mmCIF file of C-alpha atoms in Angstrom:
data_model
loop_
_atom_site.group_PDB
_atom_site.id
_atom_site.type_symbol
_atom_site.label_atom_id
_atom_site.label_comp_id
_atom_site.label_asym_id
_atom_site.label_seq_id
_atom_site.Cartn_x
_atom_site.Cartn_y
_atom_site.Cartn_z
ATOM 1 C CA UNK A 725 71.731 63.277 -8.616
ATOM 2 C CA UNK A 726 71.788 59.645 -9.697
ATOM 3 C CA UNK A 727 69.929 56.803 -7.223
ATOM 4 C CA UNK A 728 71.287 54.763 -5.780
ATOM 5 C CA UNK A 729 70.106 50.956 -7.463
ATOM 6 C CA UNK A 730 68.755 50.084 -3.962
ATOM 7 C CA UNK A 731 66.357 53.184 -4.004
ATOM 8 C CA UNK A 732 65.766 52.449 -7.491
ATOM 9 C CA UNK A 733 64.685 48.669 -6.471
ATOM 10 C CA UNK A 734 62.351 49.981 -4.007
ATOM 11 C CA UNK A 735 60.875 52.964 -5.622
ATOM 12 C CA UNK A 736 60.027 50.282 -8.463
ATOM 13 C CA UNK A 737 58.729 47.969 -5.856
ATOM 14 C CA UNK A 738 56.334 50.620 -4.615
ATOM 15 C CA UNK A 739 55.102 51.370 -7.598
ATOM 16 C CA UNK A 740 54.557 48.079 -8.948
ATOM 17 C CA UNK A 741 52.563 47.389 -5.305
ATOM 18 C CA UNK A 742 50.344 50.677 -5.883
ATOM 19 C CA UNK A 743 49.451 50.105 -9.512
ATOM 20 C CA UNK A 744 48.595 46.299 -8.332
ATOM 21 C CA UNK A 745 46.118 47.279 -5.437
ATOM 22 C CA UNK A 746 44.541 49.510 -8.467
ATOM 23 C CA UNK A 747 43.815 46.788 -10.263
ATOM 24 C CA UNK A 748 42.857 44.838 -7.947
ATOM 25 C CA UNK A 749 40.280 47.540 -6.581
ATOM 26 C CA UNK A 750 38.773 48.425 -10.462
ATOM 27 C CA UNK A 751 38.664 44.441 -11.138
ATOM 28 C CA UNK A 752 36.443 44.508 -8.039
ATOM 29 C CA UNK A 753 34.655 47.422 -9.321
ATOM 30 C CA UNK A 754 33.508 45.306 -12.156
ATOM 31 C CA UNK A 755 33.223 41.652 -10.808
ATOM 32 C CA UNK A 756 29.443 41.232 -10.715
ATOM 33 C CA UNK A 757 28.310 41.038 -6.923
ATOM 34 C CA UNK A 758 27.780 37.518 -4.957
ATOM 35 C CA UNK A 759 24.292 36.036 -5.106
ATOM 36 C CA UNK A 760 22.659 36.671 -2.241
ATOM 37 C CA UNK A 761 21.078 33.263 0.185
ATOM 38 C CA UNK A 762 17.933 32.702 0.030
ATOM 39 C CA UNK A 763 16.083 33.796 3.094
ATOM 40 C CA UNK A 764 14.923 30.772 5.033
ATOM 41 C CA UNK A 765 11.150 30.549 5.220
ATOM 42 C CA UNK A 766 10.441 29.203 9.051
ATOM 43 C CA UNK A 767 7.052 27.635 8.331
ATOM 44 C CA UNK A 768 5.910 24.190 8.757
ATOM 45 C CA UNK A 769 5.566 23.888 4.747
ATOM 46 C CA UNK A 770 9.198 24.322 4.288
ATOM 47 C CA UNK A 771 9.719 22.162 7.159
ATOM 48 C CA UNK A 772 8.437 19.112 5.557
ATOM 49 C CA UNK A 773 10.087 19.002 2.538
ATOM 50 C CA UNK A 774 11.309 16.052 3.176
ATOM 51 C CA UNK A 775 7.633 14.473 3.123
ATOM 52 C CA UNK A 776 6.886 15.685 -0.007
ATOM 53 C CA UNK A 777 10.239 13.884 -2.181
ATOM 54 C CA UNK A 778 8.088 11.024 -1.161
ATOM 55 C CA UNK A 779 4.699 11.966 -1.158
ATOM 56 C CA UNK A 780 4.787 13.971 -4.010
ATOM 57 C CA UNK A 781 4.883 17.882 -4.339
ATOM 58 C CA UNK A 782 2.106 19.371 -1.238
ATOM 59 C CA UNK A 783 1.553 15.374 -0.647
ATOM 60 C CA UNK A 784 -0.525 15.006 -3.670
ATOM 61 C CA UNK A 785 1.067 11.167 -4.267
ATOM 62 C CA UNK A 786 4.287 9.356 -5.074
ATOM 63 C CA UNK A 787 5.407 8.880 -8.540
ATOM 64 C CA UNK A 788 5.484 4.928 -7.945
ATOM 65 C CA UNK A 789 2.810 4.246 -6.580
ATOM 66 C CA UNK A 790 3.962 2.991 -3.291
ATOM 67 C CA UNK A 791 3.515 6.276 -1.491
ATOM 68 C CA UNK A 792 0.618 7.594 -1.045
ATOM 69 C CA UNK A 793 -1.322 11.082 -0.803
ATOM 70 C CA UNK A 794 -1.608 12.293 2.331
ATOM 71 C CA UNK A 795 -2.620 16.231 1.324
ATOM 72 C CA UNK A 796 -6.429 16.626 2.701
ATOM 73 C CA UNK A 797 -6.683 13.387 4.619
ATOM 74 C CA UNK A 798 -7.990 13.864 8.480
ATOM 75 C CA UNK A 799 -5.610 14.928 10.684
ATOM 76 C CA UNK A 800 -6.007 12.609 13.304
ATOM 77 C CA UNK A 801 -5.628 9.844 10.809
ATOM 78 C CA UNK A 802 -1.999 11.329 9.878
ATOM 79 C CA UNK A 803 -1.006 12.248 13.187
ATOM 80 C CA UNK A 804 -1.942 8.285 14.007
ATOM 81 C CA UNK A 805 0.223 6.734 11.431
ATOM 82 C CA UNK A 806 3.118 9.493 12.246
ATOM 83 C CA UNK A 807 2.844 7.811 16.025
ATOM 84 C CA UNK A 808 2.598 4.520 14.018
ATOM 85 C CA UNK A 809 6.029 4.873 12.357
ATOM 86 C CA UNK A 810 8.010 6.744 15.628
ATOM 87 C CA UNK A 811 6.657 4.088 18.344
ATOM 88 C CA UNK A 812 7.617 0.870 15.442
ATOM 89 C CA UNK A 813 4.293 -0.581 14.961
ATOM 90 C CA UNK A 814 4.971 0.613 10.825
ATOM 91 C CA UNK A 815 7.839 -0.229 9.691
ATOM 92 C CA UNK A 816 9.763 1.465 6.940
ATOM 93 C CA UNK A 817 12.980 2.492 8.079
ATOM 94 C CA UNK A 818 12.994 5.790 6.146
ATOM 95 C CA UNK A 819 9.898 6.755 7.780
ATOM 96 C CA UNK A 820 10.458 5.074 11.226
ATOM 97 C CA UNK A 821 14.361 7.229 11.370
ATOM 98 C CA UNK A 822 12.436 10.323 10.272
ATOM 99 C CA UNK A 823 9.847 10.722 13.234
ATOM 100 C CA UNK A 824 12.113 8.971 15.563
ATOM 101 C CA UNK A 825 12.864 12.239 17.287
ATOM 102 C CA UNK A 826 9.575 13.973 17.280
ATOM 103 C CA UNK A 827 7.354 14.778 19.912
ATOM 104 C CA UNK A 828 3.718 13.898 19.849
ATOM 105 C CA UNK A 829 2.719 17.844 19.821
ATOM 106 C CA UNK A 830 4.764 18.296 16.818
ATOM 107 C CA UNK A 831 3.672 15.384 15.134
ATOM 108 C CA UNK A 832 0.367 16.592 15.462
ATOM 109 C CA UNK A 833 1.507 19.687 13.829
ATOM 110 C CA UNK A 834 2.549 18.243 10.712
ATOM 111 C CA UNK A 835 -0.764 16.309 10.080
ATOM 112 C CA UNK A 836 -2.680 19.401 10.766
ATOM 113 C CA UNK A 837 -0.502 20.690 7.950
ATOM 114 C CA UNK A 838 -0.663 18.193 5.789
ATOM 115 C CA UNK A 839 -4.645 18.004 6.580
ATOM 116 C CA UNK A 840 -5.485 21.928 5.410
ATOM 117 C CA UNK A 841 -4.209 21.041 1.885
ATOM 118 C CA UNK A 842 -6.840 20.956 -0.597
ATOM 119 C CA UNK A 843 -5.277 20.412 -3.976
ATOM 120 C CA UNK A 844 -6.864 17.839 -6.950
ATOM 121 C CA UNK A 845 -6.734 14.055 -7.232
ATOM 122 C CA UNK A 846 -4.697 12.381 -9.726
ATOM 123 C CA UNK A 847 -7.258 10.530 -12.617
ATOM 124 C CA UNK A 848 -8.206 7.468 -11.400
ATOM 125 C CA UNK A 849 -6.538 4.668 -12.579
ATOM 126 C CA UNK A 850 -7.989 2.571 -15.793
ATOM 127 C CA UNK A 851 -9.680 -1.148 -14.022
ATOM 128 C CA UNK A 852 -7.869 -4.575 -14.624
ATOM 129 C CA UNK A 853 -10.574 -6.069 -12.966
ATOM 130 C CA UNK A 854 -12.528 -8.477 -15.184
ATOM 131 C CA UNK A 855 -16.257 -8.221 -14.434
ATOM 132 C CA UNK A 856 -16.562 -10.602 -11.887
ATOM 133 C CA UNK A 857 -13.785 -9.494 -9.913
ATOM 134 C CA UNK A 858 -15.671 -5.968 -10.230
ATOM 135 C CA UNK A 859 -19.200 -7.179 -8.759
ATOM 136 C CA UNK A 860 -17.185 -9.290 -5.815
ATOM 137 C CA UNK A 861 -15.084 -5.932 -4.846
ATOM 138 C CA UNK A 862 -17.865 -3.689 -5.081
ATOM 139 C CA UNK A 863 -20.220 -5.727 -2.773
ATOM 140 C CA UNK A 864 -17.343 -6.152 -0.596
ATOM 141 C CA UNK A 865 -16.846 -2.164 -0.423
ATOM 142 C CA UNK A 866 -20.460 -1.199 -0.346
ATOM 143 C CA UNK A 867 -22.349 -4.567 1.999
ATOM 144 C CA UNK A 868 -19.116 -6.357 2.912
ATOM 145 C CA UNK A 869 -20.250 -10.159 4.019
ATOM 146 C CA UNK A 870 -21.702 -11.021 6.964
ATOM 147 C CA UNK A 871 -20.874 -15.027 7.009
ATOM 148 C CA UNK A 872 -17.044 -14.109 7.048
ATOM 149 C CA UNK A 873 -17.401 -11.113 9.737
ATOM 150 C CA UNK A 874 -16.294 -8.691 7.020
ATOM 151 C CA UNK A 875 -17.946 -5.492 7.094
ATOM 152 C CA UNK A 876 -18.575 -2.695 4.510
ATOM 153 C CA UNK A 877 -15.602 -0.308 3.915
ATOM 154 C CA UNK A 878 -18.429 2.262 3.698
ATOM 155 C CA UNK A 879 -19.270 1.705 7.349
ATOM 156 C CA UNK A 880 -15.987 3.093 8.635
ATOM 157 C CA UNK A 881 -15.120 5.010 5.404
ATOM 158 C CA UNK A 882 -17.906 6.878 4.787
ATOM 159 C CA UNK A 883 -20.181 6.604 1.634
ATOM 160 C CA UNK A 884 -18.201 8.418 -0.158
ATOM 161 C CA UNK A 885 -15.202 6.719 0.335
ATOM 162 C CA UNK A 886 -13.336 10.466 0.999
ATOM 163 C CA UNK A 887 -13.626 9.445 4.743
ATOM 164 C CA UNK A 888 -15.025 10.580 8.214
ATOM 165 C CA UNK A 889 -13.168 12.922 10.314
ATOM 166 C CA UNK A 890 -10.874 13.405 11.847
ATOM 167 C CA UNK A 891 -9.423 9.694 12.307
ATOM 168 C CA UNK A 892 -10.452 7.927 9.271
ATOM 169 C CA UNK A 893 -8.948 8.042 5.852
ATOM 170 C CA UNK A 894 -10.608 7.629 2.502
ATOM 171 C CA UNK A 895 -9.956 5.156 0.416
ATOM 172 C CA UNK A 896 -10.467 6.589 -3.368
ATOM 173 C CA UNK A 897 -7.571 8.496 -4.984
ATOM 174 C CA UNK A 898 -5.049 5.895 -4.030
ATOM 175 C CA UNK A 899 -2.608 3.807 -6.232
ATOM 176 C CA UNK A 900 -3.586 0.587 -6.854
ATOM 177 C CA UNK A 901 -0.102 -0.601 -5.651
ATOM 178 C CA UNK A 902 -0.250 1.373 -2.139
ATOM 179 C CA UNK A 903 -3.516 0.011 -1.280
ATOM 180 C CA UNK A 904 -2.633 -3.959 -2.453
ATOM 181 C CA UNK A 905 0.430 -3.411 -0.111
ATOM 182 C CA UNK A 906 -1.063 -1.914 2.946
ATOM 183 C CA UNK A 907 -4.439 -4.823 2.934
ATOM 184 C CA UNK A 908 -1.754 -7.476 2.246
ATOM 185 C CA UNK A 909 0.574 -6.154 5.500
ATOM 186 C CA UNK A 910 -2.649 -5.690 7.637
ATOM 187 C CA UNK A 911 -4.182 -9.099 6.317
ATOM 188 C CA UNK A 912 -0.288 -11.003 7.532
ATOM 189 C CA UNK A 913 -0.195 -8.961 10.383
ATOM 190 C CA UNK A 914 3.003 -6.651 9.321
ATOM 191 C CA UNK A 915 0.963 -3.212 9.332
ATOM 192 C CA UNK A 916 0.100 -2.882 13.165
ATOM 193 C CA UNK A 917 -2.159 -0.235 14.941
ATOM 194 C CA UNK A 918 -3.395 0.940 18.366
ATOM 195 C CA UNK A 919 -5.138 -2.040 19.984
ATOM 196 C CA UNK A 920 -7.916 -3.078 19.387
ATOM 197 C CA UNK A 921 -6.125 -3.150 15.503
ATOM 198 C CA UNK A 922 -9.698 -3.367 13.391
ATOM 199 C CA UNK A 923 -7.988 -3.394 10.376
ATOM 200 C CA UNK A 924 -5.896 -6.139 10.522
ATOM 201 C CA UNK A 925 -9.028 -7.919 11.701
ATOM 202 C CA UNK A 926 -10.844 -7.121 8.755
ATOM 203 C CA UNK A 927 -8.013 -7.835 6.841
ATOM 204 C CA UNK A 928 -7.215 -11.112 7.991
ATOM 205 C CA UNK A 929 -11.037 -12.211 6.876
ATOM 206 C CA UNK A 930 -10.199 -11.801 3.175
ATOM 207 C CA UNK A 931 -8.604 -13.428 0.549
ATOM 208 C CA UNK A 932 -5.276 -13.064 -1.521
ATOM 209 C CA UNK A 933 -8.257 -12.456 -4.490
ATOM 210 C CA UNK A 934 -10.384 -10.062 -2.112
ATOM 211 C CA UNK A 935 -7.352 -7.977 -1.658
ATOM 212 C CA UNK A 936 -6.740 -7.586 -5.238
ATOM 213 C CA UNK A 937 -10.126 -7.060 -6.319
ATOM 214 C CA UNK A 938 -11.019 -4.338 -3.817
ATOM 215 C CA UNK A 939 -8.064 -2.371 -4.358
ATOM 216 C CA UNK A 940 -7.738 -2.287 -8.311
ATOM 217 C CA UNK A 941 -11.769 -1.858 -7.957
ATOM 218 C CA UNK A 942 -10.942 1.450 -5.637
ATOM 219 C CA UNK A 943 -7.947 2.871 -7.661
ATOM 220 C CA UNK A 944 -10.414 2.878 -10.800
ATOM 221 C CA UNK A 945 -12.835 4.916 -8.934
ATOM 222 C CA UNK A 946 -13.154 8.675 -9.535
ATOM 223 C CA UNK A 947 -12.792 10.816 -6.468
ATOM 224 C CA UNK A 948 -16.271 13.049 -6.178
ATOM 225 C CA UNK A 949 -15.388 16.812 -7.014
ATOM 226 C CA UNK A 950 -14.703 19.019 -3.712
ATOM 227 C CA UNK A 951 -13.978 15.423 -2.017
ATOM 228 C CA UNK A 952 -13.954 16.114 2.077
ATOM 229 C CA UNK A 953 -14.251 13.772 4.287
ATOM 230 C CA UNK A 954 -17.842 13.296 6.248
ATOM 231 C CA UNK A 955 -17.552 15.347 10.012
ATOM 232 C CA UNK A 956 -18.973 12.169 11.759
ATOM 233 C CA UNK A 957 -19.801 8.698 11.434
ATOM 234 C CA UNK A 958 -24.128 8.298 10.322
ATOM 235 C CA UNK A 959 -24.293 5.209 12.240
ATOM 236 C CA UNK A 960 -21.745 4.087 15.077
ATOM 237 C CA UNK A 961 -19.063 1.575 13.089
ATOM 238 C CA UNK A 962 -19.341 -1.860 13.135
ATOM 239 C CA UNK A 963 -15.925 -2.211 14.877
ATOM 240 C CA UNK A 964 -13.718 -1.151 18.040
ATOM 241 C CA UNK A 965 -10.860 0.466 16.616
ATOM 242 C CA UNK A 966 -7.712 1.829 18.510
ATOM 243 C CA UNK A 967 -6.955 4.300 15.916
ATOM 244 C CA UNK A 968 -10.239 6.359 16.727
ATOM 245 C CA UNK A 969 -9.898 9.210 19.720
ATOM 246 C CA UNK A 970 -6.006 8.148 20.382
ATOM 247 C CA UNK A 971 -4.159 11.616 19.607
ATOM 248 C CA UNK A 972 -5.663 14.901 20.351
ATOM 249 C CA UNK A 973 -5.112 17.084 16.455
ATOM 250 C CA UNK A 974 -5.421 21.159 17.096
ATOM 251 C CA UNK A 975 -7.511 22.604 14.128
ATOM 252 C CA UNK A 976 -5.865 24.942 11.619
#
């Protein structure tokens, strides 16, 4: 017996709605499956990626030469200039929004961090210094001078230069650049520290040449292999400085 063409309609209807969901289902079959996320690492070294686009991949250094390394240096000294930055007495705004937030404790943390990595030194960079400008930085660097109340950056940076922990950096293995900058800020007095601020009285004892001299004289300087810095001062420094015993740093 003939349909009637509204059973027709719908039978057609059906059908066409069957044969689509079996597309639909063997076009699935075949669609290659959706990536999986990434599983998010919780550790601290994931945490501070946003260090290293600065600092340079594990904070070796900054492509620029404005930002330094801070992989390996004492972790008192980083946990300082992280306090630095959140309290305002650095200012970079990048660095300063950054911290803002942080607590000391985890602050601490991230120096620690930052303090266990022992990866190499970039090649030191080739001197600009003519030879006189080489003689006046090195005798600045290894006997400072005594009439201008300037003493040796090996007294408070060890004789290596790789520094003394855990509050004071080394000086070799730095861009030429970074350490201009930083002696020029301390020198006018726009780098602050916790009082009594030794560098910025060091600083402000030597000249627009000094600066130049001692820091393109430092930046050419090869960093000794397995470079640490010293576990204590030889001799007690020549200076009061605020940024020595200020934040308590947890060893790793």
């Amino acid at each position: 017996m003939p349909q009637r063409p509204g059973t027709v309609a719908k039978a057609v209807a059906d059908r066409l709605t069957v044969l689509g969901s079996l597309v639909a289902i063997v076009a699935m079959s075949f669609a290659p499956s959706p990536a999986h996320a990434a599983p998010f690492e919780n550790s601290m070294a994931q945490r501070v990626l946003a260090c290293t686009g600065c600092h340079g991949k594990e904070g070796r250094t900054g492509p620029d030469g404005y930002y330094p390394r801070i992989a390996g240096k004492p972790a008192g000294y980083l946990a300082n200039q992280l306090l630095n930055f959140r309290d305002g007495r650095r200012h970079y705004a990048l660095m300063n929004n950054l911290v803002a937030p942080l607590s000391d404790a985890y602050l601490a943390e991230i120096a620690a961090h930052f303090a266990s990595l022992d990866v190499a030194y970039p090649p030191p960079a080739p001197s600009t210094l003519d030879a006189g400008q080489a003689s006046r930085a090195e005798r600045l660097v290894r006997d400072g001078d005594a009439a201008r109340g300037i003493p040796a950056c090996m007294a408070c940076h060890g004789t290596a230069m790789t520094g003394v922990a855990p509050f004071v950096p080394g000086l070799l293995g730095l861009p030429r650049d970074y350490l201009n900058a930083q002696l020029g800020a301390w020198r006018s007095g726009k780098r602050v520290a916790q009082s009594p601020d030794c560098m910025h009285e060091v600083a402000a004892a030597l000249s627009p040449a000094d600066v130049e001299a001692v820091a393109g004289w430092l930046a050419s300087r090869p960093v000794p292999a397995d470079a640490k810095a010293a576990p204590g001062f030889d001799t007690p420094p020549p200076r009061a400085c605020g940024g020595v015993n200020t934040i308590a740093v947890s060893p790793r």
